[in-house]
Amino acid sequence: MVPRLTTALTGPLLELERRILDNDTLVERWLRTQWLEHTPPFYTSVDLRNAGFKLAPVDTNLFPGGFNNLNPAFLPLCVQAAMSAIEKICPEARNLLLIPENHTRNQFYLMNVARLATILHRTGLNVRIGSLLPEITAATTLDLPDGQKLTLEPLKRIGPEGRRLGLEGFDPCAVLLNNDLSGGVPELLQDVNEQFMIPPLWAGWHVRRKSLHFAAYQDVAISFAAEIGIDPWLINPEFEVCGKVNFHERAGEECLAANTDRLLQRMRARYQEYGIESEPFVIVKADAGTYGMGIMTVKDASEVKNLNRKQRNKMAVMIDRYVVGGFYRVNTARGIDENLNAPGMTFKPLAFETGCTLPDAQLDPDAPPNRFYAYGVVARLAMLAASLELERAAPTEQ
Amino acid sequence: MVPRLTTALTGPLLELERRILDNDTLVERWLRTQWLEHTPPFYTSVDLRNAGFKLAPVDTNLFPGGFNNLNPAFLPLCVQAAMSAIEKICPEARNLLLIPENHTRNQFYLMNVARLATILHRTGLNVRIGSLLPEITAATTLDLPDGQKLTLEPLKRIGPEGRRLGLEGFDPCAVLLNNDLSGGVPELLQDVNEQFMIPPLWAGWHVRRKSLHFAAYQDVAISFAAEIGIDPWLINPEFEVCGKVNFHERAGEECLAANTDRLLQRMRARYQEYGIESEPFVIVKADAGTYGMGIMTVKDASEVKNLNRKQRNKMAVMIDRYVVGGFYRVNTARGIDENLNAPGMTFKPLAFETGCTLPDAQLDPDAPPNRFYAYGVVARLAMLAASLELERAAPTEQ
C-alpha cells in the first residue's frame, strides 16, 4: 500500500517526472559517466520530500538505517549491490567488523543492523558486530521483534601495536561504520591505519556540514537539470547558512531571521511564477548532526496542522551506486522531523512495493514504478553530491 | 511451481548441498577472489543436470537465450547486473547494437531478444537490433506472443573505412552478440576493429570446443571441491574426446565405442562406491556447436523411457558474475536434448520462484532457496570455467 498524495499528481511535478521518464536513457548514461569521475559512498540513504510541485532531497545519510524497512523482495538486490561494493573496496576481505550506533533499546535500529549484517554475510563475509558501549563487556545476544537475533561484542584494539580494531578472536580486514560519529570520533576508533574504514572517518557528522552537502547538491542539480532541460529549482532545495546560532544565548538570531526572510521571499516569487497556492515554509536545521537535532519549522500554524505534508517523506536506500529500494515514512507525530531512528518514535514505514529501476513508459508518470524511478533518480543525484562532498572534505594527504 | 524430484532429495546430493550451504561464506569469498584473476563473460547461461546424486553443468552458453523465461520479479536483478557489466566493459557507451541469431519464426528466441534489449535499455543505452538476415532489407517490427514488439534492422558496415558495424542512422560504440557463430564469422562481422565486440568473436562456436570447456571446468571443480572438502566427482561431468567422427562415413566409431566403454566403466565403479542404483549413461555430443547438434544417448531402453530424468534440466542465467535467475526445462518430447531454441520445440519453462542468492540455513538443504543456491554456485563454477576457457583461447596478440 502506498499513500496517494493527490496534490502530488498535478502541476510541475508531473512535468518533472515526465521529463525524467522521457529522458531515462540519457539520465542513466549521465549518471553512469558521473561515476567514472566520482566514487559513490559504500552506502547511502536519502530522505526525499515530495511537495507535489517539487521533489528534492532533504537529508543524505552516509550511515543508513532502515534496511529492515525495505521490501524483503528487494533483498537480492541488496546482496548483489553489496557484492559489487565489496568487490571494489576490499575484494579479498574475509572478516568484516560492523560498528553500529550505541542504541541497545531502539529495536527499529537494531533490526536494521541485523538486516545489514545478513546482507553483508551473503556476499561471503564473516560479519560480527563490535559495540562501543562500555556496558557491553561480553558477547550479548539480543532477540529482536522480527525474530532476528543480534550479537553485540565488545570492540577492542588488537594487533602488535594496537593499531587495529577487532573483537575477541576476530581480526577483520575491513571495518564498516554504521555509526555517524555525531559525538566525534571515539578514542577507540582513532589512529586505526591498518584496516579499510568504510566510510572514511571524515564522512562522520563531526566533520560533515549539511551546507556543504547542499552546496555540492546544487552543483549536481544544475548540471543534471541542464542535461535533461528542466528548471533546477524543481529538484533543488533552497538553503542559506548561518554561523553559530545559540538559542539559549540568543546568538545568531538576526542571521537566522534575515536568511529565513530571504528564503521565504525567493520562494514566494517562485511559487507565484509556478502558480503554486501553498504557503512556503523554511526548515531550520543544525548544520552538523543528524536525528533532527535542533530542527524547527518556520511557517503558518495552518501548515503545522497539515498532516498530508507530514506524509511526504520518502526514503531511498542505496548500496554502491544502486538504488536497492525505498519506503515511505508516515509520521503524524513528528512530520517534519527527518529522524528515522529516535527511540520510541511513531513513524510507520511503508516499503515501496515495486523497485526504483523499472519505469514503464506505458503507464502514467505518477504510476508507482514511474514515480519510484523519479525518486530513485533524485536520490542518486544526492548520492552523487555526497561523493563530491566527501572528495572536497578528504584530508589532503589522502 | 517447481517439479519435486523425489530421487533428488536423498543420497549424495543432499550432502553436497549441505556442504555448500554450511560453507556459503567460504564459497562466496572463494568465487569473489577468483574474479580478481579472471574476467567473467558479459553474460552466460548454464544448463545443469541434477541426477539426484550428482549436480553438474552439461552446457555453458556464452550467447544465452531464455531471458524471457526468467521470473519477471528478477528483472531488477538483471538490470543491476547489466549496469555492472556495462560499467566494466564500455562505461561511456551510448548506443549498443544487438546482433541476434537468424531466427525470424522462433517466437521463444525473439521474446528472449526483446527482453534482453529491454534490460540493456534500462542501463541507459540506446539499443537497436541488427539482423544478419538478407531478407531484412528495411526496419521490420515483429509482434511477439507476450505483447512485446521487436524491430529488426538490416546490419551494415559504416564509417569512413567501413570498419564499423551499424544501422541506418545508428553508430554504436559497442556490439553485443547474441549469435553463437555456429556457422563461422559472417563476412559482415569480420575485421571490425573500432568497436567493443561483446563477447569476443573467439567465444563463438566456430572456435569453442566443449572438450576445452569441460577441461577448464575440471580444473575449477577440483580446486573448488578441495576448498569446501567434497569429492569433485559430485559436480564434475566425466568426459572423453574423440577426433573426427563421421557417422555417415563410419569414421571414428571405434574411438567413440572405446571412450564410451571407458566412461561407463568408470561410472559403474563410482556408482558402486556411492551405492547408486541407477544405470549409468553417456551423452554423445559434437565437440563444437550448440542446439543439441549430433546429440545421442548411449544407455538402456528403460532409461530412454524415464521421463523423470528428462525433467532434470535446469538453466541458470547470469549477467556479469551475478546469477540473475533460472528456470526448469520440462521437455517430455526431447528429454536429453539441451536445445533451448530449436523452432517448434515443446519444452515448458518453469521459472525459479525464488532467487539463487539467498539460501536459508533454517530450511532443509532441498528447500527451493537452498537448492537454487546450490544450482547458482555450480552455475558460477561453469561460468568461471568459461572465462578460463576464453583466456586460453584468446588470440596471442590480444
Short mmCIF file of N, CA and C in Angstrom, two decimals, chain A residues 220-317:
data_model
loop_
_atom_site.label_atom_id
_atom_site.label_comp_id
_atom_site.label_asym_id
_atom_site.label_seq_id
_atom_site.Cartn_x
_atom_site.Cartn_y
_atom_site.Cartn_z
N VAL A 220 25.37 19.57 -8.62
CA VAL A 220 24.88 18.38 -9.32
C VAL A 220 23.53 18.68 -9.98
N ALA A 221 22.64 19.31 -9.21
CA ALA A 221 21.29 19.58 -9.72
C ALA A 221 21.33 20.48 -10.95
N ILE A 222 22.22 21.47 -10.93
CA ILE A 222 22.30 22.41 -12.07
C ILE A 222 22.77 21.68 -13.32
N SER A 223 23.81 20.83 -13.18
CA SER A 223 24.30 20.19 -14.42
C SER A 223 23.33 19.10 -14.88
N PHE A 224 22.68 18.42 -13.94
CA PHE A 224 21.68 17.42 -14.34
C PHE A 224 20.49 18.09 -15.02
N ALA A 225 20.03 19.20 -14.43
CA ALA A 225 18.88 19.91 -14.98
C ALA A 225 19.18 20.39 -16.40
N ALA A 226 20.42 20.87 -16.61
CA ALA A 226 20.80 21.31 -17.96
C ALA A 226 20.77 20.12 -18.92
N GLU A 227 21.19 18.94 -18.41
CA GLU A 227 21.26 17.74 -19.26
C GLU A 227 19.88 17.36 -19.80
N ILE A 228 18.86 17.42 -18.94
CA ILE A 228 17.54 16.99 -19.41
C ILE A 228 16.58 18.17 -19.61
N GLY A 229 17.13 19.38 -19.48
CA GLY A 229 16.32 20.55 -19.82
C GLY A 229 15.17 20.83 -18.87
N ILE A 230 15.47 20.89 -17.57
CA ILE A 230 14.45 21.29 -16.59
C ILE A 230 14.98 22.44 -15.75
N ASP A 231 14.08 23.09 -15.05
CA ASP A 231 14.46 24.13 -14.10
C ASP A 231 15.05 23.44 -12.86
N PRO A 232 16.34 23.69 -12.53
CA PRO A 232 16.95 23.01 -11.38
C PRO A 232 16.16 23.23 -10.08
N TRP A 233 15.42 24.33 -10.03
CA TRP A 233 14.66 24.63 -8.80
C TRP A 233 13.70 23.49 -8.45
N LEU A 234 13.24 22.76 -9.47
CA LEU A 234 12.27 21.68 -9.24
C LEU A 234 12.86 20.52 -8.44
N ILE A 235 14.20 20.42 -8.41
CA ILE A 235 14.83 19.31 -7.67
C ILE A 235 15.81 19.81 -6.61
N ASN A 236 15.95 21.13 -6.52
CA ASN A 236 16.99 21.69 -5.66
C ASN A 236 16.40 22.43 -4.46
N PRO A 237 16.65 21.94 -3.24
CA PRO A 237 16.15 22.66 -2.07
C PRO A 237 16.94 23.94 -1.85
N GLU A 238 16.22 25.07 -1.78
CA GLU A 238 16.87 26.35 -1.48
C GLU A 238 17.45 26.28 -0.07
N PHE A 239 18.59 26.91 0.16
CA PHE A 239 19.10 26.95 1.53
C PHE A 239 19.96 28.18 1.75
N GLU A 240 20.10 28.55 3.01
CA GLU A 240 21.01 29.61 3.45
C GLU A 240 21.73 29.10 4.69
N VAL A 241 22.91 29.62 4.95
CA VAL A 241 23.69 29.17 6.11
C VAL A 241 23.92 30.32 7.07
N CYS A 242 23.76 30.03 8.34
CA CYS A 242 24.16 30.98 9.38
C CYS A 242 25.36 30.41 10.13
N GLY A 243 26.13 31.29 10.74
CA GLY A 243 27.24 30.82 11.57
C GLY A 243 26.68 30.30 12.88
N LYS A 244 27.42 30.51 13.95
CA LYS A 244 26.99 29.99 15.25
C LYS A 244 25.63 30.53 15.64
N VAL A 245 24.73 29.63 15.96
CA VAL A 245 23.42 30.02 16.48
C VAL A 245 23.24 29.33 17.83
N ASN A 246 22.91 30.12 18.85
CA ASN A 246 22.64 29.53 20.15
C ASN A 246 21.36 30.12 20.69
N PHE A 247 20.33 29.28 20.68
CA PHE A 247 19.01 29.81 21.04
C PHE A 247 18.95 30.23 22.51
N HIS A 248 19.76 29.54 23.34
CA HIS A 248 19.74 29.91 24.76
C HIS A 248 20.39 31.27 24.93
N GLU A 249 21.57 31.43 24.30
CA GLU A 249 22.26 32.73 24.43
C GLU A 249 21.71 33.74 23.43
N ARG A 250 20.70 33.33 22.64
CA ARG A 250 20.07 34.21 21.65
C ARG A 250 21.10 34.76 20.67
N ALA A 251 22.15 33.95 20.41
CA ALA A 251 23.19 34.38 19.47
C ALA A 251 22.81 33.93 18.06
N GLY A 252 23.03 34.78 17.09
CA GLY A 252 22.81 34.40 15.69
C GLY A 252 21.37 34.49 15.25
N GLU A 253 20.49 34.96 16.11
CA GLU A 253 19.08 35.01 15.74
C GLU A 253 18.83 35.98 14.59
N GLU A 254 19.61 37.08 14.56
CA GLU A 254 19.41 38.05 13.47
C GLU A 254 19.68 37.38 12.13
N CYS A 255 20.83 36.68 12.06
CA CYS A 255 21.19 35.98 10.82
C CYS A 255 20.07 35.02 10.42
N LEU A 256 19.60 34.29 11.43
CA LEU A 256 18.55 33.30 11.18
C LEU A 256 17.30 33.99 10.62
N ALA A 257 16.90 35.07 11.26
CA ALA A 257 15.70 35.78 10.81
C ALA A 257 15.89 36.34 9.40
N ALA A 258 17.05 36.91 9.16
CA ALA A 258 17.31 37.53 7.84
C ALA A 258 17.33 36.46 6.75
N ASN A 259 18.05 35.36 7.00
CA ASN A 259 18.13 34.30 5.98
C ASN A 259 16.76 33.69 5.73
N THR A 260 15.99 33.52 6.81
CA THR A 260 14.66 32.94 6.64
C THR A 260 13.81 33.86 5.78
N ASP A 261 13.87 35.15 6.06
CA ASP A 261 13.13 36.11 5.23
C ASP A 261 13.56 36.01 3.77
N ARG A 262 14.88 36.00 3.55
CA ARG A 262 15.39 35.97 2.18
C ARG A 262 14.87 34.72 1.46
N LEU A 263 14.93 33.59 2.15
CA LEU A 263 14.46 32.34 1.56
C LEU A 263 12.97 32.42 1.24
N LEU A 264 12.19 32.91 2.23
CA LEU A 264 10.73 32.95 2.03
C LEU A 264 10.39 33.87 0.87
N GLN A 265 11.13 34.97 0.74
CA GLN A 265 10.86 35.89 -0.39
C GLN A 265 11.17 35.20 -1.71
N ARG A 266 12.33 34.57 -1.80
CA ARG A 266 12.68 33.86 -3.04
C ARG A 266 11.61 32.82 -3.37
N MET A 267 11.17 32.11 -2.33
CA MET A 267 10.20 31.05 -2.57
C MET A 267 8.86 31.62 -3.02
N ARG A 268 8.44 32.72 -2.39
CA ARG A 268 7.15 33.30 -2.79
C ARG A 268 7.19 33.68 -4.26
N ALA A 269 8.33 34.24 -4.69
CA ALA A 269 8.46 34.63 -6.11
C ALA A 269 8.31 33.40 -7.00
N ARG A 270 9.00 32.30 -6.61
CA ARG A 270 8.94 31.06 -7.41
C ARG A 270 7.54 30.47 -7.41
N TYR A 271 6.91 30.49 -6.22
CA TYR A 271 5.55 29.93 -6.11
C TYR A 271 4.61 30.70 -7.04
N GLN A 272 4.82 32.04 -7.09
CA GLN A 272 3.98 32.86 -7.97
C GLN A 272 4.22 32.46 -9.42
N GLU A 273 5.50 32.36 -9.77
CA GLU A 273 5.90 32.00 -11.13
C GLU A 273 5.23 30.70 -11.56
N TYR A 274 5.20 29.72 -10.66
CA TYR A 274 4.65 28.40 -10.99
C TYR A 274 3.18 28.28 -10.60
N GLY A 275 2.59 29.37 -10.10
CA GLY A 275 1.17 29.33 -9.72
C GLY A 275 0.90 28.32 -8.61
N ILE A 276 1.84 28.27 -7.64
CA ILE A 276 1.67 27.33 -6.53
C ILE A 276 0.93 28.02 -5.39
N GLU A 277 -0.17 27.39 -4.96
CA GLU A 277 -1.03 28.01 -3.95
C GLU A 277 -0.44 27.90 -2.55
N SER A 278 0.26 26.79 -2.27
CA SER A 278 0.71 26.52 -0.90
C SER A 278 1.53 27.68 -0.34
N GLU A 279 1.58 27.71 0.98
CA GLU A 279 2.36 28.76 1.63
C GLU A 279 3.77 28.23 1.89
N PRO A 280 4.79 28.95 1.46
CA PRO A 280 6.15 28.45 1.65
C PRO A 280 6.52 28.36 3.12
N PHE A 281 7.41 27.43 3.43
CA PHE A 281 7.93 27.35 4.80
C PHE A 281 9.40 26.96 4.76
N VAL A 282 10.08 27.26 5.83
CA VAL A 282 11.52 27.02 5.93
C VAL A 282 11.77 26.06 7.08
N ILE A 283 12.66 25.09 6.85
CA ILE A 283 13.06 24.19 7.92
C ILE A 283 14.42 24.66 8.43
N VAL A 284 14.51 24.89 9.72
CA VAL A 284 15.78 25.30 10.32
C VAL A 284 16.44 24.07 10.93
N LYS A 285 17.68 23.79 10.49
CA LYS A 285 18.40 22.62 10.99
C LYS A 285 19.79 23.02 11.45
N ALA A 286 20.33 22.26 12.38
CA ALA A 286 21.75 22.41 12.72
C ALA A 286 22.56 21.99 11.49
N ASP A 287 23.68 22.70 11.24
CA ASP A 287 24.48 22.42 10.04
C ASP A 287 25.17 21.07 10.15
N ALA A 288 25.40 20.59 11.37
CA ALA A 288 26.00 19.27 11.57
C ALA A 288 25.04 18.42 12.39
N GLY A 289 25.20 17.11 12.27
CA GLY A 289 24.42 16.23 13.13
C GLY A 289 23.16 15.74 12.46
N THR A 290 22.66 14.65 12.99
CA THR A 290 21.50 14.01 12.41
C THR A 290 20.43 13.90 13.47
N TYR A 291 19.50 12.98 13.31
CA TYR A 291 18.44 12.78 14.31
C TYR A 291 17.62 14.03 14.53
N GLY A 292 17.48 14.84 13.47
CA GLY A 292 16.64 16.03 13.61
C GLY A 292 17.07 16.93 14.73
N MET A 293 18.36 16.91 15.05
CA MET A 293 18.84 17.77 16.13
C MET A 293 18.52 19.22 15.79
N GLY A 294 17.93 19.93 16.73
CA GLY A 294 17.68 21.36 16.58
C GLY A 294 16.88 21.69 15.34
N ILE A 295 15.85 20.88 15.05
CA ILE A 295 15.03 21.15 13.88
C ILE A 295 13.79 21.93 14.28
N MET A 296 13.48 23.01 13.54
CA MET A 296 12.21 23.69 13.76
C MET A 296 11.69 24.17 12.41
N THR A 297 10.40 24.39 12.35
CA THR A 297 9.77 24.79 11.11
C THR A 297 9.26 26.21 11.24
N VAL A 298 9.56 27.05 10.25
CA VAL A 298 9.08 28.42 10.25
C VAL A 298 7.98 28.51 9.20
N LYS A 299 6.71 28.46 9.64
CA LYS A 299 5.58 28.52 8.72
C LYS A 299 4.33 28.84 9.50
N ASP A 300 3.20 28.96 8.80
CA ASP A 300 1.93 29.28 9.48
C ASP A 300 1.43 28.11 10.30
N ALA A 301 0.66 28.45 11.33
CA ALA A 301 0.06 27.42 12.17
C ALA A 301 -0.74 26.46 11.31
N SER A 302 -1.41 26.98 10.29
CA SER A 302 -2.22 26.13 9.43
C SER A 302 -1.34 25.01 8.86
N GLU A 303 -0.14 25.33 8.45
CA GLU A 303 0.78 24.33 7.89
C GLU A 303 1.11 23.25 8.93
N VAL A 304 1.32 23.68 10.16
CA VAL A 304 1.70 22.72 11.20
C VAL A 304 0.66 21.63 11.33
N LYS A 305 -0.60 22.02 11.12
CA LYS A 305 -1.68 21.05 11.30
C LYS A 305 -1.90 20.19 10.06
N ASN A 306 -1.14 20.49 8.99
CA ASN A 306 -1.40 19.79 7.74
C ASN A 306 -0.71 18.44 7.72
N LEU A 307 -1.43 17.38 8.08
CA LEU A 307 -0.81 16.05 8.17
C LEU A 307 -0.41 15.52 6.81
N ASN A 308 -1.11 15.98 5.75
CA ASN A 308 -0.73 15.47 4.43
C ASN A 308 0.74 15.72 4.15
N ARG A 309 1.13 16.97 4.41
CA ARG A 309 2.53 17.29 4.12
C ARG A 309 3.44 16.36 4.94
N LYS A 310 2.96 16.01 6.15
CA LYS A 310 3.80 15.19 7.01
C LYS A 310 4.00 13.80 6.45
N GLN A 311 3.16 13.43 5.49
CA GLN A 311 3.31 12.08 4.92
C GLN A 311 4.28 12.07 3.76
N ARG A 312 4.77 13.26 3.40
CA ARG A 312 5.51 13.31 2.15
C ARG A 312 7.00 13.10 2.31
N ASN A 313 7.38 12.24 3.22
CA ASN A 313 8.79 11.88 3.31
C ASN A 313 9.01 10.54 2.65
N LYS A 314 10.01 10.48 1.78
CA LYS A 314 10.39 9.23 1.17
C LYS A 314 11.79 8.92 1.65
N MET A 315 12.10 7.66 1.69
CA MET A 315 13.47 7.28 1.99
C MET A 315 13.90 6.29 0.93
N ALA A 316 14.98 6.61 0.22
CA ALA A 316 15.54 5.66 -0.74
C ALA A 316 16.87 5.18 -0.19
N VAL A 317 17.08 3.89 -0.17
CA VAL A 317 18.31 3.33 0.36
C VAL A 317 19.18 2.83 -0.79
#
